[in-house]
Amino acid sequence: MTQTSNNLASDSWAIADLLRGDFKQSQYGRIILPFCLLRRLECVLEATKDAVLAEYEKVQAMNLPEEAQEKLLLRATKVGEHQLSFYNTSKMNLFKLTESQIKADLESYIQSFSKDAREIFEYFNFAEFIGQLNDANLLYKVVQKVRTIDLSPKAVSNHDMGLVFEELIRRFAEGSNETAGEHFTPRDIVRLTTSLVFMEDDEALTKSGIIRTIYDPTAGTGGFLSAGMEYVHELNPNAVMRAYGQELNPESYAICKADMLIKGQEVGNIKLGNTLSNDQLHATKFDYMLSNPPFGVDWKKIEDDIVREHTEKGFDGRFGAGLPRVSDGSLLFLLHLISKLRDAKDGGGRIGIILNGSPLFTGGAGSGESEIRRYILEADLLEAIVALPTDMFYNTGIATYVWVLSNKKAATRKNQVQLINGANLCGKMRKSLGSKRNEMSSDDIATITKCFGNFEVVDARELDKPADAKSNRGRQSANPKTEVAKTFAAKIFKTHEFGYRRITIERPLRQSYQFSDERIATLRFESGALNSVMQWAYAEFANLPNAIWSDAPDCAHYGDLSNHEEAIRRYIKTHFADLKEKQIKDLLDRSTWTSTKATMLKAKALQAQIGTAQSDDMNGYEDVVSKAAKAASISLDAKDKKAIEAAVSWKNPEAHAVIKKLHKAKADPVYGLFEGVGEHAGKTIEYKADSDLRDFENVALDPGRSVNEVNEAYFKKEVQPHVPDAWIDASKKDDKDQQIGIVGYEIPFNRHFYQYQPPRDLAEIDADLDAVSAEIMKLLQEVHS
């Protein structure tokens, strides 16, 4: 920022001296920004003021609609080859405003601006602040102060005026710490991200006649748009950068639009609204995109719109790759940006987006998040991810990352991703601003951009950074833990190295059964939600005088709760509040009780035939039960069989494996087809799987070998030696390639840069414990004495 720009910003912010006492510090910007905008617009319009007023007299007589009037009046703002995008039809200016009717005249003056300029003041709620200033007798004093600042194009170019406005925005944001992060990205992060996105095109941007577009779907106050234009201006003052953006917050939208108006941009390209549910630039592609979307914000309110686009449009829309969980919409913004990349055949585009750690690894194989990462990596769009220091943003101190994406990768970067660990590249701020306690210097930014530009691997290199200050509160250890040195490092990976296949590992179900009295007794009650309350009701009402429930088939009282409904409902309300009305009615229905009793009596009849001995081979269970039922002359329906089997059987690791099916196919133990032994010799056995023993293994992708070859090699090395009876479930296949195993992608950034720190020596720990124990004993002795 030039010295002139600095001085102008300071002069403009000096208005705050008038506001002190009558307004909160967080309100200063809401007054100063629109007043400075007003003064700049007035200065810019001065050269064409008379021509516009003359044209306005002619247009008024034509009785045209506003849009038609605007087109005619804009012609009058042309100076040489340059035509302005706004005008004002009032004969007033800030010097002609009188103290006696300052409020009415100022409001009339603002209403005389063209639509886009007028809208900015409306979203600033400027009329409300004009009223408050007038009530405090400060309005005329502020106007007097503002009109003395020379913001004419001759004194201040569009570029320098943009710098002035950015500085005012920064002061405004820092003066309202509690909300700064919602509409303002710290300048150091903006500079870093902008450099990473633009540096690959430095050569192209220095050529003559360059026209490029820049876009931010979460524009905030326009910091990224301004930084992009500033970066290109420094390389090539004659290059044309057209800015586009969309912002949800009306006040931030007003500031951004004002900043673009001051810089001479087409303010119609800045839109208000929710980017995800209502993309107002849906048909436009861009050269450069920068964004700092909100971290961890859910998209429940717009879920219907997003899901509809995903299901109906697929990859013809923005969200064909997948949908993340509704609690975090960060990856939706990333997909939105990818859909906006200019086609590679037209020159391609590049993206810089700031995300928290969640998009790196949240969601397992097959989840929406994993499928989005899969799409990005398999399409070879990701160039680099840079880990930022913590405590870098105004409203959060969490770990954050800059993702750099492009559909025009250099040949050296093809099918590769660079991870840069810049988590220690920062210094402490002299004064914290909200949660922002750290800042990156120009040297820190240069270290990262140089590493990215050279596409190099950097082994952990110790940085010349002071150690973090430790708290001196409480008892200090005599042998403190050695601090890990602050380092900088970078690594390069093949895109497939972030992928894996999640294969399902099954083991056979092993069960025993026993027709014991205890197990048969459990059939008296339903096995689901009614089980506990039925046990209570049976204990409470089955043995009442004159209404004893017996197991005799013809017992008239069994299950009759008609005289106890009120007491039961009262008890349920207190102890089983989750029960639904239908379930309560089932409990009170006598048929529920007689049905379970009938099943229990059948089990007892089977017991008389089978006996009470335990059997560890479930494979003969059905034959045993069938023969016993026939001998006892009882019939068992499917419900009876299911209930009795559940009651008398249990999982037992020492029991025989339960056979699901016999095959004639060749045995293949890797996929669950085992050679038969004993009575099944010569046949191939498929066992039932035990869902409780089901496990999953993540097998690294290896494009050099077939999927089955990779899976089987992993299984034989890592699984089979430990659990010989396990197998791979070949039915679990990936939806896209139909190969065994579900493909997943994650980027475990911290794991790749983990620095091992050996534990302290046991002798040192013992010495510390002895010292603490002695200190405690001494204190206790003092208490007792």
mmCIF file of C-alpha atoms in Angstrom, residues 259-426:
data_model
loop_
_atom_site.group_PDB
_atom_site.id
_atom_site.type_symbol
_atom_site.label_atom_id
_atom_site.label_comp_id
_atom_site.label_asym_id
_atom_site.label_seq_id
_atom_site.Cartn_x
_atom_site.Cartn_y
_atom_site.Cartn_z
ATOM 1 C CA ASP A 259 -15.162 -1.798 -3.559
ATOM 2 C CA MET A 260 -15.721 -3.102 -7.092
ATOM 3 C CA LEU A 261 -17.504 0.112 -8.102
ATOM 4 C CA ILE A 262 -14.554 2.146 -6.811
ATOM 5 C CA LYS A 263 -12.148 -0.043 -8.809
ATOM 6 C CA GLY A 264 -14.113 0.541 -11.991
ATOM 7 C CA GLN A 265 -15.492 -2.999 -12.167
ATOM 8 C CA GLU A 266 -18.886 -3.965 -13.604
ATOM 9 C CA VAL A 267 -20.813 -4.148 -10.338
ATOM 10 C CA GLY A 268 -23.588 -6.153 -11.976
ATOM 11 C CA ASN A 269 -21.208 -9.106 -11.737
ATOM 12 C CA ILE A 270 -21.452 -9.046 -7.932
ATOM 13 C CA LYS A 271 -24.567 -10.946 -6.834
ATOM 14 C CA LEU A 272 -26.497 -11.268 -3.578
ATOM 15 C CA GLY A 273 -27.799 -14.656 -2.470
ATOM 16 C CA ASN A 274 -26.914 -18.214 -1.498
ATOM 17 C CA THR A 275 -24.361 -19.557 -3.966
ATOM 18 C CA LEU A 276 -25.214 -23.218 -3.373
ATOM 19 C CA SER A 277 -28.981 -23.046 -3.714
ATOM 20 C CA ASN A 278 -29.227 -20.088 -6.102
ATOM 21 C CA ASP A 279 -26.160 -19.749 -8.306
ATOM 22 C CA GLN A 280 -26.711 -16.435 -10.093
ATOM 23 C CA LEU A 281 -23.708 -16.903 -12.389
ATOM 24 C CA HIS A 282 -24.604 -20.481 -13.366
ATOM 25 C CA ALA A 283 -23.595 -20.230 -17.031
ATOM 26 C CA THR A 284 -20.239 -18.520 -16.468
ATOM 27 C CA LYS A 285 -16.782 -20.128 -16.365
ATOM 28 C CA PHE A 286 -13.716 -18.449 -14.881
ATOM 29 C CA ASP A 287 -9.928 -18.314 -15.153
ATOM 30 C CA TYR A 288 -9.199 -17.907 -11.446
ATOM 31 C CA MET A 289 -11.271 -18.673 -8.373
ATOM 32 C CA LEU A 290 -10.543 -17.897 -4.742
ATOM 33 C CA SER A 291 -12.749 -18.695 -1.775
ATOM 34 C CA ASN A 292 -12.840 -18.916 1.996
ATOM 35 C CA PRO A 293 -16.212 -20.629 2.620
ATOM 36 C CA PRO A 294 -17.619 -20.897 6.143
ATOM 37 C CA PHE A 295 -16.165 -23.815 8.129
ATOM 38 C CA GLY A 296 -18.456 -26.592 9.324
ATOM 39 C CA VAL A 297 -21.736 -24.843 8.456
ATOM 40 C CA ASP A 298 -24.650 -27.199 7.785
ATOM 41 C CA TRP A 299 -26.763 -27.003 4.646
ATOM 42 C CA LYS A 300 -29.994 -28.368 6.129
ATOM 43 C CA LYS A 301 -31.987 -25.314 5.055
ATOM 44 C CA ILE A 302 -31.137 -25.836 1.390
ATOM 45 C CA GLU A 303 -30.951 -29.641 1.456
ATOM 46 C CA ASP A 304 -33.903 -30.157 -0.896
ATOM 47 C CA ASP A 305 -32.361 -27.918 -3.585
ATOM 48 C CA ILE A 306 -28.938 -29.580 -3.347
ATOM 49 C CA VAL A 307 -30.268 -33.149 -3.339
ATOM 50 C CA ARG A 308 -32.559 -32.373 -6.270
ATOM 51 C CA GLU A 309 -29.665 -31.043 -8.355
ATOM 52 C CA HIS A 310 -27.534 -34.059 -7.406
ATOM 53 C CA THR A 311 -30.152 -36.651 -8.332
ATOM 54 C CA GLU A 312 -31.697 -34.966 -11.381
ATOM 55 C CA LYS A 313 -28.620 -33.473 -13.058
ATOM 56 C CA GLY A 314 -25.775 -35.703 -11.875
ATOM 57 C CA PHE A 315 -22.506 -34.610 -13.478
ATOM 58 C CA ASP A 316 -24.416 -32.186 -15.710
ATOM 59 C CA GLY A 317 -24.933 -30.190 -12.504
ATOM 60 C CA ARG A 318 -22.459 -29.205 -9.830
ATOM 61 C CA PHE A 319 -22.813 -32.042 -7.335
ATOM 62 C CA GLY A 320 -22.652 -35.197 -9.438
ATOM 63 C CA ALA A 321 -19.573 -36.535 -7.612
ATOM 64 C CA GLY A 322 -21.436 -36.896 -4.314
ATOM 65 C CA LEU A 323 -22.885 -35.077 -1.331
ATOM 66 C CA PRO A 324 -21.137 -34.604 2.015
ATOM 67 C CA ARG A 325 -22.969 -35.012 5.294
ATOM 68 C CA VAL A 326 -25.490 -32.262 5.921
ATOM 69 C CA SER A 327 -23.544 -30.942 8.927
ATOM 70 C CA ASP A 328 -20.675 -29.542 6.810
ATOM 71 C CA GLY A 329 -21.081 -27.944 3.383
ATOM 72 C CA SER A 330 -17.402 -27.104 2.730
ATOM 73 C CA LEU A 331 -17.025 -29.697 -0.017
ATOM 74 C CA LEU A 332 -20.162 -28.398 -1.751
ATOM 75 C CA PHE A 333 -18.377 -25.084 -2.287
ATOM 76 C CA LEU A 334 -15.384 -26.962 -3.675
ATOM 77 C CA LEU A 335 -17.581 -28.877 -6.141
ATOM 78 C CA HIS A 336 -19.267 -25.602 -7.083
ATOM 79 C CA LEU A 337 -15.893 -24.045 -7.902
ATOM 80 C CA ILE A 338 -14.787 -27.072 -9.945
ATOM 81 C CA SER A 339 -17.939 -26.736 -12.037
ATOM 82 C CA LYS A 340 -16.888 -23.145 -12.790
ATOM 83 C CA LEU A 341 -13.432 -23.997 -14.186
ATOM 84 C CA ARG A 342 -12.940 -22.704 -17.697
ATOM 85 C CA ASP A 343 -12.663 -25.666 -20.073
ATOM 86 C CA ALA A 344 -9.110 -26.919 -20.517
ATOM 87 C CA LYS A 345 -9.376 -26.461 -24.289
ATOM 88 C CA ASP A 346 -10.114 -22.763 -23.660
ATOM 89 C CA GLY A 347 -7.116 -22.289 -21.392
ATOM 90 C CA GLY A 348 -8.398 -23.919 -18.199
ATOM 91 C CA GLY A 349 -8.719 -22.408 -14.747
ATOM 92 C CA ARG A 350 -7.233 -22.549 -11.266
ATOM 93 C CA ILE A 351 -8.769 -22.629 -7.777
ATOM 94 C CA GLY A 352 -7.552 -21.650 -4.329
ATOM 95 C CA ILE A 353 -9.910 -22.526 -1.485
ATOM 96 C CA ILE A 354 -9.415 -22.482 2.288
ATOM 97 C CA LEU A 355 -10.909 -25.456 4.150
ATOM 98 C CA ASN A 356 -10.677 -26.921 7.628
ATOM 99 C CA GLY A 357 -9.328 -30.415 8.269
ATOM 100 C CA SER A 358 -12.643 -32.226 7.852
ATOM 101 C CA PRO A 359 -12.645 -32.471 4.010
ATOM 102 C CA LEU A 360 -9.264 -34.239 4.129
ATOM 103 C CA PHE A 361 -10.462 -37.397 5.813
ATOM 104 C CA THR A 362 -14.090 -37.294 6.982
ATOM 105 C CA GLY A 363 -16.199 -40.139 5.634
ATOM 106 C CA GLY A 364 -15.170 -43.716 4.892
ATOM 107 C CA ALA A 365 -15.122 -45.574 1.576
ATOM 108 C CA GLY A 366 -18.322 -45.042 -0.384
ATOM 109 C CA SER A 367 -19.383 -41.960 1.607
ATOM 110 C CA GLY A 368 -20.188 -38.669 -0.087
ATOM 111 C CA GLU A 369 -16.989 -37.043 1.140
ATOM 112 C CA SER A 370 -14.820 -39.942 -0.037
ATOM 113 C CA GLU A 371 -16.511 -39.974 -3.444
ATOM 114 C CA ILE A 372 -15.864 -36.233 -3.833
ATOM 115 C CA ARG A 373 -12.166 -36.727 -3.011
ATOM 116 C CA ARG A 374 -12.135 -39.670 -5.422
ATOM 117 C CA TYR A 375 -13.550 -37.546 -8.215
ATOM 118 C CA ILE A 376 -11.026 -34.748 -7.603
ATOM 119 C CA LEU A 377 -8.011 -37.058 -7.445
ATOM 120 C CA GLU A 378 -8.982 -39.406 -10.270
ATOM 121 C CA ALA A 379 -9.696 -36.383 -12.485
ATOM 122 C CA ASP A 380 -6.209 -35.130 -11.505
ATOM 123 C CA LEU A 381 -7.481 -31.704 -10.431
ATOM 124 C CA LEU A 382 -5.608 -31.340 -7.131
ATOM 125 C CA GLU A 383 -2.201 -29.660 -7.334
ATOM 126 C CA ALA A 384 -1.319 -29.033 -3.702
ATOM 127 C CA ILE A 385 -2.575 -28.701 -0.147
ATOM 128 C CA VAL A 386 -0.856 -26.320 2.255
ATOM 129 C CA ALA A 387 -1.284 -26.666 6.023
ATOM 130 C CA LEU A 388 -1.620 -23.259 7.668
ATOM 131 C CA PRO A 389 -0.701 -22.389 11.270
ATOM 132 C CA THR A 390 -3.492 -22.445 13.841
ATOM 133 C CA ASP A 391 -4.997 -19.217 15.239
ATOM 134 C CA MET A 392 -4.905 -17.503 11.835
ATOM 135 C CA PHE A 393 -8.536 -16.419 11.541
ATOM 136 C CA TYR A 394 -10.615 -13.909 13.479
ATOM 137 C CA ASN A 395 -13.361 -16.315 14.497
ATOM 138 C CA THR A 396 -11.631 -19.682 14.889
ATOM 139 C CA GLY A 397 -8.294 -21.100 15.959
ATOM 140 C CA ILE A 398 -8.618 -24.519 14.287
ATOM 141 C CA ALA A 399 -6.203 -26.060 11.787
ATOM 142 C CA THR A 400 -6.873 -24.887 8.217
ATOM 143 C CA TYR A 401 -5.581 -25.778 4.766
ATOM 144 C CA VAL A 402 -5.281 -24.116 1.358
ATOM 145 C CA TRP A 403 -6.267 -26.427 -1.492
ATOM 146 C CA VAL A 404 -4.922 -25.501 -4.952
ATOM 147 C CA LEU A 405 -6.711 -27.109 -7.901
ATOM 148 C CA SER A 406 -6.385 -26.798 -11.658
ATOM 149 C CA ASN A 407 -7.534 -28.477 -14.861
ATOM 150 C CA LYS A 408 -4.382 -27.333 -16.661
ATOM 151 C CA LYS A 409 -1.637 -29.004 -14.665
ATOM 152 C CA ALA A 410 1.938 -28.730 -15.898
ATOM 153 C CA ALA A 411 3.356 -31.992 -17.264
ATOM 154 C CA THR A 412 5.649 -32.345 -14.237
ATOM 155 C CA ARG A 413 2.661 -32.247 -11.895
ATOM 156 C CA LYS A 414 0.465 -34.757 -13.732
ATOM 157 C CA ASN A 415 -1.066 -37.418 -11.455
ATOM 158 C CA GLN A 416 0.802 -36.010 -8.460
ATOM 159 C CA VAL A 417 -0.134 -33.957 -5.400
ATOM 160 C CA GLN A 418 2.194 -31.825 -3.299
ATOM 161 C CA LEU A 419 1.572 -31.569 0.451
ATOM 162 C CA ILE A 420 3.255 -28.583 2.118
ATOM 163 C CA ASN A 421 3.412 -28.358 5.900
ATOM 164 C CA GLY A 422 3.498 -24.646 6.705
ATOM 165 C CA ALA A 423 1.933 -25.072 10.155
ATOM 166 C CA ASN A 424 4.955 -23.477 11.852
ATOM 167 C CA LEU A 425 5.464 -20.600 9.410
ATOM 168 C CA CYS A 426 4.093 -17.769 11.515
#
